[in-house]
Coordinates of C-alpha atoms in Angstrom, one line a residue:
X9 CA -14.5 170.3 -158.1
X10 CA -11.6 170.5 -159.9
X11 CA -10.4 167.5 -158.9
X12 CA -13.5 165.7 -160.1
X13 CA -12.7 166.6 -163.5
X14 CA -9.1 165.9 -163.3
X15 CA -10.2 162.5 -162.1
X16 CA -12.8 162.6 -165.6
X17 CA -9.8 163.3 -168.0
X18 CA -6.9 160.9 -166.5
X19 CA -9.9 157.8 -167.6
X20 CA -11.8 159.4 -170.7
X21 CA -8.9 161.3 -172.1
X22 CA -7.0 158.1 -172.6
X23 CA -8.3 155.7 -174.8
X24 CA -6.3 152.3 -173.2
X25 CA -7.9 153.2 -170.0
X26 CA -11.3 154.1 -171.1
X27 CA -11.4 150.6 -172.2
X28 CA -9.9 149.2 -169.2
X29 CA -12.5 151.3 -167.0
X30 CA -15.3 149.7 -168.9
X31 CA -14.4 146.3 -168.3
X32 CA -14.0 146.7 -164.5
X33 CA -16.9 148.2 -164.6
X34 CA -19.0 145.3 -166.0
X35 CA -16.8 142.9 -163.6
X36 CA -17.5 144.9 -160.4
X37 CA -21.3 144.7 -161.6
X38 CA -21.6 148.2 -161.8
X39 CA -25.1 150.3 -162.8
X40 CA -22.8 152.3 -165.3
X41 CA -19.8 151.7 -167.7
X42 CA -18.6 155.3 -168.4
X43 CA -17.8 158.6 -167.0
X44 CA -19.4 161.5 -168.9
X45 CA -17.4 164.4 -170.2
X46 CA -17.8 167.6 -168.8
X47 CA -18.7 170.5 -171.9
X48 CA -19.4 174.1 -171.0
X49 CA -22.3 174.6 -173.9
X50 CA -24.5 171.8 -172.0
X51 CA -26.7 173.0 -169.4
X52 CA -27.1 169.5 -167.4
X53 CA -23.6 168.3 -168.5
X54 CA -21.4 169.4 -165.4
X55 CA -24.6 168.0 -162.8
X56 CA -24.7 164.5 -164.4
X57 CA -20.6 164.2 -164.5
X58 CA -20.9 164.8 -160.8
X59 CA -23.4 162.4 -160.0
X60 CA -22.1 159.7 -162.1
X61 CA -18.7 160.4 -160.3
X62 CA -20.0 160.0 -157.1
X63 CA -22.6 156.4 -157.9
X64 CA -18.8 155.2 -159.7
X65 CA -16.7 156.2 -156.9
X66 CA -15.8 152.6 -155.3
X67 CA -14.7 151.4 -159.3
X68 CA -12.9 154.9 -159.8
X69 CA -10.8 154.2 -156.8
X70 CA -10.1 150.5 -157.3
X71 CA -8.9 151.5 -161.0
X72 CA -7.0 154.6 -159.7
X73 CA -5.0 152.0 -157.2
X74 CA -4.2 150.0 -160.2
X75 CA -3.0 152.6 -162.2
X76 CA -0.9 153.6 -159.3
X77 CA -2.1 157.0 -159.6
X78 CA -1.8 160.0 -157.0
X79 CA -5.9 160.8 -157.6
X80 CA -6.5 157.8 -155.6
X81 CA -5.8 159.3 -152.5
X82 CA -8.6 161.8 -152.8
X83 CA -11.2 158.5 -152.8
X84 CA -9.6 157.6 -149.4
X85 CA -10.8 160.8 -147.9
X86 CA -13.9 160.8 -146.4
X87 CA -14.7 164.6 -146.5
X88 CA -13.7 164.3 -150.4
X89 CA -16.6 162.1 -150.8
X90 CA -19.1 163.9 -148.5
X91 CA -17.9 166.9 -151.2
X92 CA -19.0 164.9 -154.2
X93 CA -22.1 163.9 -152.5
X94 CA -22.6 167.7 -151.8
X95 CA -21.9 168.8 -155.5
X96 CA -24.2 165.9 -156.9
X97 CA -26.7 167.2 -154.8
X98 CA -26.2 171.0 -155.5
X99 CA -25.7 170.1 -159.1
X100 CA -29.4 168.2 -159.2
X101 CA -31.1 171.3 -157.6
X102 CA -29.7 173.8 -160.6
X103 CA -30.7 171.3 -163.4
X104 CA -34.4 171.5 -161.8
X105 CA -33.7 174.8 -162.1
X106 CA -32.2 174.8 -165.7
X107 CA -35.1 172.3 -166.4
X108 CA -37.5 174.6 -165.4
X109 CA -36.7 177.9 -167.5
X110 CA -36.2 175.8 -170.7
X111 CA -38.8 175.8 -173.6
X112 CA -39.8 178.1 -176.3
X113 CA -42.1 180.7 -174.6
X114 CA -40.6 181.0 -171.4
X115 CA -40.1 185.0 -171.0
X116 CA -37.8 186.7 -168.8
X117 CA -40.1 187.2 -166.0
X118 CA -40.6 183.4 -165.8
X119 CA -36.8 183.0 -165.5
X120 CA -36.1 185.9 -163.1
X121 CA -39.4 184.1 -160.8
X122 CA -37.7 180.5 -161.2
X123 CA -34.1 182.1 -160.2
X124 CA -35.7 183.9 -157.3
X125 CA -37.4 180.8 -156.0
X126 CA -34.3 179.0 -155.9
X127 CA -32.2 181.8 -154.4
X128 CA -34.7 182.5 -151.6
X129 CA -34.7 178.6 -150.7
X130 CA -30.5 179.1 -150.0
X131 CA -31.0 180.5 -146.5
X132 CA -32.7 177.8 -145.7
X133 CA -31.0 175.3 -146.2
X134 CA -28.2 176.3 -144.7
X135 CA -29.7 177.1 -141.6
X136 CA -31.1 173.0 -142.0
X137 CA -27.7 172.0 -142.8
X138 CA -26.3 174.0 -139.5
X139 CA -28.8 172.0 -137.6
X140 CA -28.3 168.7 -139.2
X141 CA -31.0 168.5 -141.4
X142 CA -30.6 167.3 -144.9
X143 CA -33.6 166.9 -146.2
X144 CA -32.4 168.7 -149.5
X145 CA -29.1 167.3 -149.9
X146 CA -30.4 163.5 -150.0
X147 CA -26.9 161.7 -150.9
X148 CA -25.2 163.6 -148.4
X149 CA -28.1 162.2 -146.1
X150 CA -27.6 158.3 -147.7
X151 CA -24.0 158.1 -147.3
X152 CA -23.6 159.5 -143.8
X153 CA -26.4 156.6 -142.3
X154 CA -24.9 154.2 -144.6
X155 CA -21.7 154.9 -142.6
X156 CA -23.3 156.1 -139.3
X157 CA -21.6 158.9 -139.2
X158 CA -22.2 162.8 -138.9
X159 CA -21.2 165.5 -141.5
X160 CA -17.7 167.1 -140.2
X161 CA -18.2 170.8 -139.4
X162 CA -15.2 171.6 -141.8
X163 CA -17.1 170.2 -144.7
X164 CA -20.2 172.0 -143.3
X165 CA -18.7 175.6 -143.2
X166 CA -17.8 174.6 -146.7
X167 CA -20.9 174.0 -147.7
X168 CA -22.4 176.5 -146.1
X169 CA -19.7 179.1 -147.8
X170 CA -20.6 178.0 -151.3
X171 CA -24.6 178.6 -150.7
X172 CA -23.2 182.2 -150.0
X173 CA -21.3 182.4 -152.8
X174 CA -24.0 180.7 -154.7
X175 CA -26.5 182.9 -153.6
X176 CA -24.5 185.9 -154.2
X177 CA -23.7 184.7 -157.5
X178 CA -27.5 184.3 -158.4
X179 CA -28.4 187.9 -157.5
X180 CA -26.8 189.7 -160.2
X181 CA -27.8 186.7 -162.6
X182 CA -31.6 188.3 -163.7
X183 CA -32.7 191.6 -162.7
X184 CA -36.4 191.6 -162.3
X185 CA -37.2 195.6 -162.4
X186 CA -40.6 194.5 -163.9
X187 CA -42.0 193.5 -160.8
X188 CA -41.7 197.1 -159.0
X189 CA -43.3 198.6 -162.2
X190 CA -44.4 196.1 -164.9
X191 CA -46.0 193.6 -163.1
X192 CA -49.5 194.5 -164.4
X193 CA -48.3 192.7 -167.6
X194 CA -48.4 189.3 -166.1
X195 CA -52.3 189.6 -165.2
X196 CA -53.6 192.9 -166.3
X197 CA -56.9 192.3 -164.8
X198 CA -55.9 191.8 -161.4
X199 CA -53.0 193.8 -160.5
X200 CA -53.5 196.5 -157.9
X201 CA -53.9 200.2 -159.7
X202 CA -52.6 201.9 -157.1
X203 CA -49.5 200.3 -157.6
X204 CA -48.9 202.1 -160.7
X205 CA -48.1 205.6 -160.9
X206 CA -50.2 208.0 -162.2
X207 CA -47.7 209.7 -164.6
X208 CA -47.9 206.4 -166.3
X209 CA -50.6 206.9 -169.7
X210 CA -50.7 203.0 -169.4
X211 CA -53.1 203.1 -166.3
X212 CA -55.7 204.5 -168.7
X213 CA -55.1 201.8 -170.7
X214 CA -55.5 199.1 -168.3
X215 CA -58.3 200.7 -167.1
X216 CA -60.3 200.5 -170.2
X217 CA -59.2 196.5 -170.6
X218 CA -60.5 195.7 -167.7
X219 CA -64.0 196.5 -168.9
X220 CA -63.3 194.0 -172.0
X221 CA -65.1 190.9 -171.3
X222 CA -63.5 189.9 -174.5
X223 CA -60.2 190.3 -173.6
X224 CA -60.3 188.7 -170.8
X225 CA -61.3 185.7 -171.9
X226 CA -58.6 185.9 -174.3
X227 CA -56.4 186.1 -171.4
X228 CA -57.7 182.8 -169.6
X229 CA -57.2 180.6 -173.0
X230 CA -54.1 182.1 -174.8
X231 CA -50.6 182.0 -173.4
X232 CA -49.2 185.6 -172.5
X233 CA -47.3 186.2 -175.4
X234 CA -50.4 185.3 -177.9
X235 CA -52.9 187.3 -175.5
X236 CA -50.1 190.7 -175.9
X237 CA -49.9 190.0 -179.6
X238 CA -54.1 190.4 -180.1
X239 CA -54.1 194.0 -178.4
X240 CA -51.1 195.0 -180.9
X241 CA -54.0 197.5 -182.7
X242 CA -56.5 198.6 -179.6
X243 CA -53.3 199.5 -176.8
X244 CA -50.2 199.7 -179.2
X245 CA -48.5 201.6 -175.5
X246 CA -49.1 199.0 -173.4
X247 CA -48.2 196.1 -175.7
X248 CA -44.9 197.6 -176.5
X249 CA -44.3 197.7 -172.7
X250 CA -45.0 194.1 -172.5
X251 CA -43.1 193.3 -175.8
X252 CA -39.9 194.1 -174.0
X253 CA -40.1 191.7 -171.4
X254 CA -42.2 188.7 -173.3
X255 CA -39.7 189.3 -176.7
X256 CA -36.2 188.9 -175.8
X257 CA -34.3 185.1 -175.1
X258 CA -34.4 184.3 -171.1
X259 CA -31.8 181.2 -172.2
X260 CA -29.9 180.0 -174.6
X261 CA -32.4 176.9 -175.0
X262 CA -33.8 177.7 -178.7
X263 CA -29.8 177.7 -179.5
X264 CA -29.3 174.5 -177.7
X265 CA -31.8 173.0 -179.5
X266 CA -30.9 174.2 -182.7
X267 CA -27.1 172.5 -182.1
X268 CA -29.3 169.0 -181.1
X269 CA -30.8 169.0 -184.2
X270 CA -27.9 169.5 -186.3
X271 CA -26.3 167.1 -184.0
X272 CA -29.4 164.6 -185.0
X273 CA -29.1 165.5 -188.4
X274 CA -26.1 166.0 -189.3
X275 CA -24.0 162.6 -188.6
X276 CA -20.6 160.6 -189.9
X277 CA -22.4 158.8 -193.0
X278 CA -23.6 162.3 -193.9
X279 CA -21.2 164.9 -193.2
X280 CA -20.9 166.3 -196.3
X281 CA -25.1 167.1 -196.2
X282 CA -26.0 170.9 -196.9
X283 CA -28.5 170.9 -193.4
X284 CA -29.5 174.7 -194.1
X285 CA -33.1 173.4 -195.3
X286 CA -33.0 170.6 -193.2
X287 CA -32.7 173.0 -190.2
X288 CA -35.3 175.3 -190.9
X289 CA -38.0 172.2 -190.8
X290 CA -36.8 170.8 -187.5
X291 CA -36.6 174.2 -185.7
X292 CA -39.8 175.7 -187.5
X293 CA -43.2 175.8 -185.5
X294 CA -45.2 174.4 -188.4
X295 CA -45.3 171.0 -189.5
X296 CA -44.7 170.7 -193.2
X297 CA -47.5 168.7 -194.6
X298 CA -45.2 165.9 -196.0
X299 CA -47.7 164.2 -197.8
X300 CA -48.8 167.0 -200.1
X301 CA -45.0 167.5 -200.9
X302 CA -44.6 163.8 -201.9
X303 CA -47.4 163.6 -203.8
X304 CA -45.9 166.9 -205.6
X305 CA -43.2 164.9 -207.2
X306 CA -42.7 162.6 -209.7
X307 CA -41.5 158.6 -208.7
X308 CA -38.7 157.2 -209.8
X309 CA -39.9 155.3 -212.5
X310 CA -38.1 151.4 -212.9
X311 CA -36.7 150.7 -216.0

């Protein structure tokens, strides 16, 4: 991987040779111009250098030759570029999985389920990958039949070492105690009782929803967070249970978002713009009504 990124810097970091790249590019007819930077604070950022690494790979060696660089020897080596096939494909899977746990009311318990979904798919790939399958690692799949070839079994104990490590890595990542004892706060009207300990004064609780034909209702057209917030008087107990899964950040996406709209707003011709009001309108949930503002103030009159 690291060698990806060197690759990245020797072209973008340069200006002479970014502008060189971008002409071969457009000569060799390629679908892109560019490489992309790679930059820790974006989620997709590392996935999409990869991939675009790998569909630039024939224009990245041809300009490497040229420059008489010592990276060009890496795009000579077939198991470097099954490698980058592998990490675009490895890559794509955790920005499905990035994609997935992004948005505004997406709790902790959606996260940890998402993370667990994609860490109990792991094992199987590998043991698909061990017997040749690669249904789930498509470019791999594409540029072996493009070359009729098979995958080398050093690559494939490679591969098959970082799904461990991934794996490993992932387990530690979200710890999901609320399904042993909290589940009933996902759907409190159909969880198993008997689940639940008895010591916990909750049970009562969720005993005397379940005969709430309002609340339930409730629960089939609010999201969960909205449906938690409505009981905050009648089961203060339980709702505080709930709170402290539903209320904390799963991701950093609401800070993301925040730096893309500062990014929006704040540009070259107006870098010198105070943003702190600006800000609070593009990340609030309500929409200002504009025109009752405008109307508010006085036009410039012409003279």
């Amino acid at each position: 991987c690291w060698v990806c990124l060197v690759v990245v810097n020797f072209i973008r970091s340069r200006a002479l040779h970014h502008r060189l790249f971008k002409v071969l590019c457009q000569e060799m007819e390629a679908e892109y111009e560019v490489l992309l930077y790679y930059t820790e604070v974006r989620w997709f950022s590392r996935g999409q250098v990869m991939k675009r690494l790998y569909e630039l790979r024939e224009e990245i060696s041809y300009f490497l030759i040229e420059r008489q660089s010592s990276l060009s020897k890496h795009f000579d080596n077939i198991e470097f570029i099954h490698g980058l096939a592998y990490l675009s494909d490895i890559f794509s899977h955790l920005n499905e999985v990035n994609t997935s746990i992004q948005g505004r009311e997406v709790s902790i318990m959606d996260a940890a389920e998402e993370i667990s979904s994609f860490v109990n798919k792991i094992p199987l790939w590998k043991r698909r990958l061990q017997s040749d399958n690669l249904a789930n690692f498509p470019t791999i799949e594409h540029e072996l039949s493009k070359n009729n070839i098979i995958l080398s079994s050093s690559i494939k104990t490679q591969i098959c070492e970082h799904l461990d490590k991934l794996e490993n890595s992932f387990n530690d990542y979200l710890n999901p105690t609320y399904t042993k004892t909290d589940i009933w706060l996902r759907n409190p009207f159909v969880v198993d009782l008997n689940s639940i300990d008895d010591s916990d004064l909750v049970k009562d609780k969720l005993i005397d929803l379940r005969s709430k034909e309002m609340a339930r209702q409730d629960f089939q057209t609010k999201n969960l967070i909205e449906f938690w917030c409505t009981l905050t008087q009648a089961y203060p107990r339980a709702v505080s249970r709930a709170m402290q899964f539903l209320i904390p950040f799963a991701t950093t996406y609401l800070c993301e978002s925040g730096f893309s709209s500062m990014v929006t707003i704040k540009t070259k011709s107006r870098n010198r713009l105070d943003i702190k009001d600006d800000m609070r309108v593009a990340l609030s949930n309500t929409v200002p009504n504009f025109k009752k503002i405008i109307l508010s103030k006085q036009q410039q009159t012409s003279h």
